[in-house]
Amino acid sequence: MNKMTGFKKKSIAAAVATMAGFSGQLLAQAEQTPDSALEEVVVVGIRGSLEKSADIKRDAQGVVDAISAEDIGKMPDTNLAESLQRITGVSIDRQNGEGSKVTVRGFGPDYNVVTLNGRQMPAANIEGTTASASRSFDFANLAAESVSAVEVYKTGKADLSTGGIGSVINIRTARPLEMDELVLNVGAKTTHDTSSQTGDSLTPEVSGIFSTKFADDTIGVALTASHSKRDSGYAKGETGPGWYTIPGGQGDWGSIAPDNTNFENAPQEGDIYAVPRGVGYTFGEVQRERTNAQLTLQWAASENLEATLDYTYAEQDIEEQYNAMGAWFNGVPVSGSFTEGSGNGSVVAPIVYTDGTGSDVTFNAGDWGRVNKNDSIGLNLVWNPREDLTLAFDYHNSSAENGAKDDRGTNNNIAGVQYNRASTTVNYGYDLPATSFEFIDGSGFDPAQMLTSGTSFRNSYMKHDIEQAKFDGTFEVDSNAVKSIDFGIAHLESSNRSAYAVAERGTWGGYGAPEDYDDSLFVRKSMADALDQFDSADSAEMTPYYYAADFFGMRDAISAIAAANGETISPCGTVLCVDDNFTTDRIAVESQQAAYAQVNLAWEDVPMPIQLAVGLRYEKTDVDAKALVPQYDYIEWTSANEFDANFSGTDFSEQQGAYSNLLPNIDFNIALNDDMVARASVSKTMTRPGYGDIQGGQTINPRVRIVGGTAERGNPDLDPYESTNFDLSYEWYYGEGSYISAGYYKKNVENFIGKDSFIETPFNLAHPAKGPRYEAAVAALGADATDAEILAYMQAEYGTVIGLAAEGDALAEFTVVAPVNAKTAKIDGLEFAIQHMFGDSGFGGIVNFTTVNGDIAYDNFNTNKGEGVDNQFALFGLSDSFNVIGFYDKNGLQARLAYNWRDDFLTNTLDGNGERNPVYTDAYGQLDANVSYDIQDNLSVFVEGINLTSGTQRLYGRHENMVIGSIQTGARYSMGVRYSF
């Protein structure tokens, strides 16, 4: 701890670690004496984990933070994302109360790259109602028990995989030749999730790791495996259809006149307000079964050659069911009140809102299953042909696939309905909106009046394959200032397919009659019990109950009606099911070629030792994108000013693109004294565009006008986002495992994607009103002839009027909207962390916080409405965050209490009905704890608690009263035992 780590490396250990995602400076342990190595092994538990993480941070090139396992098979948290959120500058997104994806320094999941032992990992994401365009990795796929450490590289480095403006996150797993002679560790635990209402009260998890080496420690075998089940639930109130935004004083759908006395504080001219399109409450149950395994084989064939072969498998099997009660609004405001405006124009929102829509109340039900599989096989060879040269070759073939389990699809909905609603009143003054209904006949909800209406069965699919080969080398110079030179070349081919189909019945006016559905299909449930974390759930303003509809019972009843009527209602005939014929189907193949070199310099024999690394990475990417799109063969003039392109089926269209990038990095470290380090880094990093933006397909609006039409297409020739990064930091390591760090970072990002329009002639469609036949008709009828008269004349002359290039008709011109690189952004912020061990007391603590500032905040006063107005450009995920962690580790007792907080942040710029409205996630804090006790040296018991205060999450729009969703999950508790043989 008293001097900076040099660049000299022990060859085999250094190269293996490099291929596993280490930087050169992370290898101080390779040069330690046997005594110091022994001391490092002895320090385990929470304190040992934090000391290892501090060593990684101190010895790193550039700005790197890490989370290390407390012991073999024991990460600090049961979920990798939840461990990562303890790192300064890292925030997480949660799904069903569990950490899922990460945001680093304000850059969301798509702007971070995840590697496993230095290898870029594929990711397969699916969406409920569309084909996914996301590149983000879901950490819920990997069990924490198989991971030895996670490193977050916040600055660029020449040998790192590209794609992460926010960070590169490297997950490290155990290697047998780096472990003890024999390791056999097993664990078992059971989890109780308070969020589940119908699942098992206790669900199991088992995990284990086995590692051994033999033949004079030249052959090693390691196997890690885990299997877990978790039953969880959620309940939420939401404005699923979204909010309709209106400038005050303008007549519009759902508008409220400034002098409307039925509304207190009615929106005035100059204000911006919104009215809800509906309200709903959803209650879900999720059963997740996760299996992880990794087999690693190592062979040190000689002192100069080492081979590693590994296979990693991960599978998540998810079943989900939900019930929902809701009502659509048709823009019939009756009465209520709004928040008070400033008088100079402001964003105002309803407090109480009554909509007079007389229609149905829905009792929706859904039931589906998804399977997400990931596997990877890799080979690593390290060779020292001479003392000062290390060469390494690494290859892996990895895939991720996510899709439906069966004919239910990946998301579905059957709408149960009752048609006697007269009006609906919602109080938005609570965190969870309180809703009450007025009924036409005054009878309230009655299963005898309930039936079904429309249905929707959705099928989303993604498959991502990565094949990667790398050749790396390190030449140790150790002459004067130059200590070593790193170099390498790499090839990566990424193939992603994302697809979507929907089988929908638009029978929203009702299907069959109430007597076709047994009353027992609709079961009354307590609203207060289901949403017990919200005060409004049992208020006088909330309807006291809802009805949970039986998905399979309604499905069977619908099939019986269809069979009786001889109807075909789905691709499966009279049985509702998903459509396997994708209507959206896009494939993007990205071939990446890279080469890099880095010179590592050091001046050690000076009062303040200095390290300097100067690197450059060149990367070229070729993109081949194709997409399934509708095909059209001619335009028919059908009526007056309406021209319809004739659909002739679907086919794949294909486009290509290419780009190249030079990515330099300069990292400067100086030891101000034995305990203090100052750093400065400048680098360029990049993130590739989303799959939706680079798709090769082009679609047109089949309804064409006399002046032409409109169309949309992808753009595979987009440049990637490119960020120039600046980092300054100061670190003081004042005690074993104790330090203070403070830093400033800035990112100047170019090539954010916007939209632009072009005039093109897709499908080469001749326009029937752009040629000599049309001109002849005008000449015959006169210049004052109407479009209808001209059409009638041409129909009499030619029959069906279609565009014919052979007759001289010009090609129809379309205004094509396509993504383009058009935006820039600047992000900066501060990071501060203190980690302190209180001597030998066993107590310690961590406090860290990060600020994130940007010049691209969303303007809530801008409605985004008007001809040709684009949706606002804003970067998602920008928010401040902090952690406060206290722990005790002594005499076999380990305890940790951790509080994580994240401020409000922008989540989306489109809400439920595709309206151009912001969606913000409200500030959120969560308290977690875990305690373990070593009964014997090799036997420990533990308990864990996640979200101990049952914190709820809330999403809102332009104003905090414009709720998008208020979500309740709940606390989760686990207890278990861990044994080492």
Tab-separated table of N, CA and C in Angstrom, residues 772-884:
chain	number	residue	atom	x	y	z
A	772	PRO	N	-49.447	11.710	-68.578
A	772	PRO	CA	-50.212	12.246	-69.721
A	772	PRO	C	-51.690	11.898	-69.667
A	773	ARG	N	-52.075	10.769	-69.102
A	773	ARG	CA	-53.508	10.419	-69.035
A	773	ARG	C	-54.242	11.409	-68.126
A	774	TYR	N	-53.637	11.745	-67.001
A	774	TYR	CA	-54.239	12.727	-66.102
A	774	TYR	C	-54.312	14.095	-66.788
A	775	GLU	N	-53.235	14.489	-67.463
A	775	GLU	CA	-53.220	15.792	-68.137
A	775	GLU	C	-54.285	15.866	-69.225
A	776	ALA	N	-54.504	14.741	-69.913
A	776	ALA	CA	-55.540	14.710	-70.956
A	776	ALA	C	-56.922	14.886	-70.335
A	777	ALA	N	-57.156	14.283	-69.176
A	777	ALA	CA	-58.457	14.416	-68.515
A	777	ALA	C	-58.696	15.856	-68.088
A	778	VAL	N	-57.654	16.516	-67.551
A	778	VAL	CA	-57.789	17.906	-67.134
A	778	VAL	C	-58.067	18.788	-68.349
A	779	ALA	N	-57.364	18.495	-69.453
A	779	ALA	CA	-57.588	19.285	-70.674
A	779	ALA	C	-59.012	19.120	-71.171
A	780	ALA	N	-59.566	17.896	-71.057
A	780	ALA	CA	-60.919	17.642	-71.540
A	780	ALA	C	-61.976	18.279	-70.645
A	781	LEU	N	-61.744	18.325	-69.313
A	781	LEU	CA	-62.752	18.807	-68.362
A	781	LEU	C	-62.578	20.274	-67.995
A	782	GLY	N	-61.394	20.811	-68.226
A	782	GLY	CA	-61.144	22.186	-67.860
A	782	GLY	C	-60.407	22.287	-66.546
A	783	ALA	N	-59.750	23.412	-66.339
A	783	ALA	CA	-58.894	23.591	-65.169
A	783	ALA	C	-59.681	23.628	-63.871
A	784	ASP	N	-61.012	23.906	-63.946
A	784	ASP	CA	-61.817	23.999	-62.724
A	784	ASP	C	-62.396	22.661	-62.295
A	785	ALA	N	-62.061	21.607	-62.994
A	785	ALA	CA	-62.622	20.288	-62.659
A	785	ALA	C	-62.125	19.826	-61.288
A	786	THR	N	-63.010	19.199	-60.545
A	786	THR	CA	-62.632	18.669	-59.227
A	786	THR	C	-61.920	17.336	-59.399
A	787	ASP	N	-61.246	16.922	-58.303
A	787	ASP	CA	-60.560	15.627	-58.332
A	787	ASP	C	-61.548	14.495	-58.592
A	788	ALA	N	-62.734	14.607	-57.993
A	788	ALA	CA	-63.737	13.551	-58.180
A	788	ALA	C	-64.182	13.474	-59.636
A	789	GLU	N	-64.323	14.623	-60.280
A	789	GLU	CA	-64.744	14.636	-61.685
A	789	GLU	C	-63.645	14.056	-62.581
A	790	ILE	N	-62.398	14.401	-62.268
A	790	ILE	CA	-61.296	13.868	-63.074
A	790	ILE	C	-61.209	12.361	-62.915
A	791	LEU	N	-61.368	11.875	-61.685
A	791	LEU	CA	-61.335	10.428	-61.446
A	791	LEU	C	-62.440	9.733	-62.217
A	792	ALA	N	-63.644	10.278	-62.157
A	792	ALA	CA	-64.765	9.654	-62.866
A	792	ALA	C	-64.501	9.601	-64.366
A	793	TYR	N	-63.921	10.642	-64.914
A	793	TYR	CA	-63.600	10.680	-66.345
A	793	TYR	C	-62.598	9.584	-66.690
A	794	MET	N	-61.537	9.477	-65.859
A	794	MET	CA	-60.514	8.487	-66.159
A	794	MET	C	-61.033	7.069	-65.963
A	795	GLN	N	-61.922	6.861	-64.969
A	795	GLN	CA	-62.501	5.528	-64.781
A	795	GLN	C	-63.350	5.136	-65.986
A	796	ALA	N	-64.074	6.109	-66.532
A	796	ALA	CA	-64.873	5.819	-67.722
A	796	ALA	C	-63.998	5.502	-68.925
A	797	GLU	N	-62.821	6.117	-68.941
A	797	GLU	CA	-61.921	5.955	-70.067
A	797	GLU	C	-61.072	4.688	-69.951
A	798	TYR	N	-60.584	4.400	-68.700
A	798	TYR	CA	-59.595	3.326	-68.538
A	798	TYR	C	-60.022	2.200	-67.597
A	799	GLY	N	-61.185	2.340	-66.953
A	799	GLY	CA	-61.564	1.366	-65.941
A	799	GLY	C	-60.877	1.699	-64.625
A	800	THR	N	-60.344	0.700	-63.943
A	800	THR	CA	-59.602	0.955	-62.712
A	800	THR	C	-58.386	1.809	-63.028
A	801	VAL	N	-58.224	2.903	-62.265
A	801	VAL	CA	-57.154	3.847	-62.549
A	801	VAL	C	-55.964	3.536	-61.653
A	802	ILE	N	-54.914	3.017	-62.246
A	802	ILE	CA	-53.694	2.735	-61.508
A	802	ILE	C	-52.529	3.420	-62.208
A	803	GLY	N	-51.478	3.680	-61.428
A	803	GLY	CA	-50.287	4.300	-61.995
A	803	GLY	C	-49.539	3.320	-62.880
A	804	LEU	N	-49.147	3.778	-64.073
A	804	LEU	CA	-48.446	2.925	-65.033
A	804	LEU	C	-47.252	3.692	-65.597
A	805	ALA	N	-46.062	3.204	-65.249
A	805	ALA	CA	-44.857	3.847	-65.762
A	805	ALA	C	-44.798	3.745	-67.275
A	806	ALA	N	-45.356	2.639	-67.821
A	806	ALA	CA	-45.335	2.449	-69.275
A	806	ALA	C	-46.170	3.495	-69.993
A	807	GLU	N	-47.144	4.077	-69.282
A	807	GLU	CA	-47.982	5.121	-69.871
A	807	GLU	C	-47.430	6.518	-69.608
A	808	GLY	N	-46.251	6.578	-69.027
A	808	GLY	CA	-45.614	7.863	-68.794
A	808	GLY	C	-45.877	8.476	-67.439
A	809	ASP	N	-46.552	7.737	-66.523
A	809	ASP	CA	-46.815	8.282	-65.184
A	809	ASP	C	-45.504	8.387	-64.399
A	810	ALA	N	-45.308	9.521	-63.754
A	810	ALA	CA	-44.100	9.739	-62.947
A	810	ALA	C	-44.184	8.949	-61.648
A	811	LEU	N	-43.016	8.684	-61.087
A	811	LEU	CA	-42.993	7.952	-59.822
A	811	LEU	C	-43.505	8.832	-58.691
A	812	ALA	N	-44.262	8.209	-57.792
A	812	ALA	CA	-44.796	8.930	-56.637
A	812	ALA	C	-43.663	9.295	-55.692
A	813	GLU	N	-43.679	10.532	-55.226
A	813	GLU	CA	-42.661	10.997	-54.298
A	813	GLU	C	-43.188	10.898	-52.871
A	814	PHE	N	-42.359	10.342	-52.010
A	814	PHE	CA	-42.722	10.183	-50.610
A	814	PHE	C	-41.766	10.995	-49.744
A	815	THR	N	-42.324	11.618	-48.721
A	815	THR	CA	-41.503	12.256	-47.705
A	815	THR	C	-41.118	11.177	-46.703
A	816	VAL	N	-39.865	10.771	-46.759
A	816	VAL	CA	-39.382	9.656	-45.946
A	816	VAL	C	-38.707	10.204	-44.694
A	817	VAL	N	-39.197	9.776	-43.551
A	817	VAL	CA	-38.593	10.161	-42.278
A	817	VAL	C	-37.643	9.050	-41.845
A	818	ALA	N	-36.409	9.419	-41.537
A	818	ALA	CA	-35.393	8.431	-41.172
A	818	ALA	C	-34.525	8.983	-40.050
A	819	PRO	N	-33.966	8.096	-39.217
A	819	PRO	CA	-33.059	8.562	-38.168
A	819	PRO	C	-31.758	9.086	-38.750
A	820	VAL	N	-31.248	10.142	-38.155
A	820	VAL	CA	-29.979	10.739	-38.570
A	820	VAL	C	-29.194	11.136	-37.323
A	821	ASN	N	-27.896	11.277	-37.473
A	821	ASN	CA	-27.072	11.806	-36.389
A	821	ASN	C	-27.215	13.317	-36.370
A	822	ALA	N	-27.869	13.833	-35.324
A	822	ALA	CA	-28.205	15.251	-35.376
A	822	ALA	C	-28.002	15.991	-34.058
A	823	LYS	N	-27.727	15.292	-32.979
A	823	LYS	CA	-27.746	15.940	-31.675
A	823	LYS	C	-26.400	15.800	-30.963
A	824	THR	N	-26.130	16.752	-30.083
A	824	THR	CA	-24.970	16.673	-29.196
A	824	THR	C	-25.439	16.904	-27.763
A	825	ALA	N	-24.631	16.475	-26.822
A	825	ALA	CA	-24.985	16.649	-25.419
A	825	ALA	C	-23.710	16.741	-24.589
A	826	LYS	N	-23.810	17.443	-23.466
A	826	LYS	CA	-22.696	17.547	-22.529
A	826	LYS	C	-23.184	17.147	-21.155
A	827	ILE	N	-22.451	16.244	-20.558
A	827	ILE	CA	-22.772	15.740	-19.224
A	827	ILE	C	-21.557	15.953	-18.337
A	828	ASP	N	-21.778	16.418	-17.121
A	828	ASP	CA	-20.678	16.466	-16.172
A	828	ASP	C	-21.219	16.233	-14.774
A	829	GLY	N	-20.297	16.021	-13.841
A	829	GLY	CA	-20.729	15.764	-12.474
A	829	GLY	C	-19.558	15.530	-11.548
A	830	LEU	N	-19.902	15.328	-10.284
A	830	LEU	CA	-18.922	15.090	-9.236
A	830	LEU	C	-19.173	13.730	-8.611
A	831	GLU	N	-18.103	13.076	-8.196
A	831	GLU	CA	-18.196	11.824	-7.454
A	831	GLU	C	-17.387	11.948	-6.171
A	832	PHE	N	-17.957	11.486	-5.081
A	832	PHE	CA	-17.259	11.512	-3.800
A	832	PHE	C	-17.525	10.203	-3.081
A	833	ALA	N	-16.506	9.642	-2.437
A	833	ALA	CA	-16.681	8.405	-1.675
A	833	ALA	C	-15.733	8.400	-0.491
A	834	ILE	N	-16.227	7.889	0.625
A	834	ILE	CA	-15.378	7.632	1.778
A	834	ILE	C	-15.688	6.234	2.281
A	835	GLN	N	-14.647	5.463	2.463
A	835	GLN	CA	-14.758	4.122	3.023
A	835	GLN	C	-13.842	4.074	4.232
A	836	HIS	N	-14.405	3.739	5.395
A	836	HIS	CA	-13.623	3.844	6.628
A	836	HIS	C	-13.794	2.601	7.483
A	837	MET	N	-12.649	2.086	7.961
A	837	MET	CA	-12.633	0.984	8.912
A	837	MET	C	-12.275	1.572	10.283
A	838	PHE	N	-13.099	1.311	11.286
A	838	PHE	CA	-12.856	1.844	12.619
A	838	PHE	C	-11.902	0.924	13.389
A	839	GLY	N	-10.627	0.967	12.969
A	839	GLY	CA	-9.597	0.181	13.620
A	839	GLY	C	-9.924	-1.298	13.629
A	840	ASP	N	-9.693	-1.935	14.800
A	840	ASP	CA	-9.973	-3.359	14.939
A	840	ASP	C	-11.326	-3.611	15.591
A	841	SER	N	-12.171	-2.581	15.630
A	841	SER	CA	-13.472	-2.739	16.290
A	841	SER	C	-14.413	-3.646	15.529
A	842	GLY	N	-14.151	-3.828	14.237
A	842	GLY	CA	-15.065	-4.589	13.387
A	842	GLY	C	-16.077	-3.724	12.671
A	843	PHE	N	-16.207	-2.477	13.117
A	843	PHE	CA	-17.176	-1.578	12.499
A	843	PHE	C	-16.548	-0.831	11.320
A	844	GLY	N	-17.371	-0.486	10.373
A	844	GLY	CA	-16.930	0.296	9.229
A	844	GLY	C	-18.120	0.908	8.519
A	845	GLY	N	-17.818	1.770	7.571
A	845	GLY	CA	-18.902	2.420	6.848
A	845	GLY	C	-18.454	2.947	5.505
A	846	ILE	N	-19.432	3.174	4.650
A	846	ILE	CA	-19.199	3.738	3.315
A	846	ILE	C	-20.247	4.814	3.070
A	847	VAL	N	-19.814	5.947	2.583
A	847	VAL	CA	-20.721	6.984	2.092
A	847	VAL	C	-20.221	7.406	0.730
A	848	ASN	N	-21.073	7.406	-0.263
A	848	ASN	CA	-20.675	7.928	-1.567
A	848	ASN	C	-21.858	8.608	-2.236
A	849	PHE	N	-21.562	9.575	-3.074
A	849	PHE	CA	-22.622	10.223	-3.842
A	849	PHE	C	-22.089	10.664	-5.187
A	850	THR	N	-23.002	10.827	-6.115
A	850	THR	CA	-22.681	11.258	-7.479
A	850	THR	C	-23.695	12.302	-7.918
A	851	THR	N	-23.207	13.364	-8.513
A	851	THR	CA	-24.097	14.336	-9.150
A	851	THR	C	-23.969	14.200	-10.662
A	852	VAL	N	-25.068	14.389	-11.351
A	852	VAL	CA	-25.100	14.309	-12.813
A	852	VAL	C	-25.820	15.539	-13.338
A	853	ASN	N	-25.152	16.296	-14.194
A	853	ASN	CA	-25.743	17.495	-14.792
A	853	ASN	C	-25.640	17.389	-16.304
A	854	GLY	N	-26.669	17.880	-17.002
A	854	GLY	CA	-26.654	17.832	-18.457
A	854	GLY	C	-27.317	19.045	-19.055
A	855	ASP	N	-27.015	19.300	-20.327
A	855	ASP	CA	-27.602	20.450	-21.017
A	855	ASP	C	-28.791	20.038	-21.880
A	856	ILE	N	-29.382	18.897	-21.592
A	856	ILE	CA	-30.456	18.367	-22.440
A	856	ILE	C	-31.653	17.953	-21.591
A	857	ALA	N	-32.025	18.821	-20.646
A	857	ALA	CA	-33.194	18.543	-19.826
A	857	ALA	C	-34.463	18.668	-20.663
A	858	TYR	N	-35.495	17.949	-20.257
A	858	TYR	CA	-36.780	17.984	-20.957
A	858	TYR	C	-37.535	19.255	-20.563
A	859	ASP	N	-38.147	19.902	-21.539
A	859	ASP	CA	-38.938	21.112	-21.313
A	859	ASP	C	-40.401	20.708	-21.158
A	860	ASN	N	-40.922	20.699	-19.937
A	860	ASN	CA	-42.296	20.282	-19.694
A	860	ASN	C	-43.311	21.240	-20.300
A	861	PHE	N	-42.899	22.456	-20.599
A	861	PHE	CA	-43.816	23.450	-21.162
A	861	PHE	C	-43.972	23.290	-22.671
A	862	ASN	N	-43.114	22.489	-23.275
A	862	ASN	CA	-43.162	22.249	-24.721
A	862	ASN	C	-44.047	21.031	-24.971
A	863	THR	N	-45.175	21.223	-25.664
A	863	THR	CA	-46.137	20.131	-25.879
A	863	THR	C	-45.739	19.199	-27.010
A	864	ASN	N	-44.735	19.557	-27.799
A	864	ASN	CA	-44.290	18.757	-28.956
A	864	ASN	C	-45.350	18.648	-30.039
A	865	LYS	N	-46.350	19.488	-30.013
A	865	LYS	CA	-47.452	19.379	-30.975
A	865	LYS	C	-47.291	20.396	-32.088
A	866	GLY	N	-47.840	20.048	-33.238
A	866	GLY	CA	-47.785	20.908	-34.402
A	866	GLY	C	-47.248	20.169	-35.599
A	867	GLU	N	-47.545	20.644	-36.775
A	867	GLU	CA	-47.133	19.998	-38.010
A	867	GLU	C	-45.614	19.962	-38.102
A	868	GLY	N	-45.073	18.757	-38.277
A	868	GLY	CA	-43.646	18.598	-38.471
A	868	GLY	C	-42.794	18.766	-37.232
A	869	VAL	N	-43.431	18.834	-36.053
A	869	VAL	CA	-42.678	19.021	-34.813
A	869	VAL	C	-42.150	17.672	-34.332
A	870	ASP	N	-40.857	17.610	-34.071
A	870	ASP	CA	-40.246	16.376	-33.578
A	870	ASP	C	-40.477	16.221	-32.086
A	871	ASN	N	-40.429	14.971	-31.639
A	871	ASN	CA	-40.405	14.713	-30.212
A	871	ASN	C	-39.137	15.317	-29.623
A	872	GLN	N	-39.237	15.847	-28.424
A	872	GLN	CA	-38.067	16.466	-27.802
A	872	GLN	C	-36.938	15.455	-27.629
A	873	PHE	N	-35.730	15.969	-27.811
A	873	PHE	CA	-34.551	15.152	-27.554
A	873	PHE	C	-34.115	15.389	-26.110
A	874	ALA	N	-33.974	14.321	-25.364
A	874	ALA	CA	-33.491	14.403	-23.989
A	874	ALA	C	-32.864	13.065	-23.627
A	875	LEU	N	-31.854	13.114	-22.772
A	875	LEU	CA	-31.163	11.893	-22.377
A	875	LEU	C	-31.837	11.304	-21.146
A	876	PHE	N	-32.160	10.017	-21.235
A	876	PHE	CA	-32.813	9.336	-20.129
A	876	PHE	C	-31.810	9.032	-19.013
A	877	GLY	N	-32.315	8.953	-17.787
A	877	GLY	CA	-31.541	8.392	-16.682
A	877	GLY	C	-30.659	9.349	-15.914
A	878	LEU	N	-30.623	10.652	-16.260
A	878	LEU	CA	-29.750	11.585	-15.550
A	878	LEU	C	-30.304	11.841	-14.156
A	879	SER	N	-29.547	11.489	-13.118
A	879	SER	CA	-30.014	11.725	-11.758
A	879	SER	C	-28.857	11.622	-10.782
A	880	ASP	N	-28.983	12.336	-9.672
A	880	ASP	CA	-28.025	12.217	-8.580
A	880	ASP	C	-28.339	10.950	-7.782
A	881	SER	N	-27.345	10.444	-7.073
A	881	SER	CA	-27.558	9.243	-6.267
A	881	SER	C	-26.568	9.223	-5.116
A	882	PHE	N	-26.919	8.482	-4.048
A	882	PHE	CA	-25.968	8.290	-2.963
A	882	PHE	C	-26.219	6.968	-2.255
A	883	ASN	N	-25.199	6.487	-1.543
A	883	ASN	CA	-25.262	5.273	-0.732
A	883	ASN	C	-24.731	5.572	0.660
A	884	VAL	N	-25.370	4.997	1.645
A	884	VAL	CA	-24.870	5.012	3.012
A	884	VAL	C	-24.890	3.570	3.501
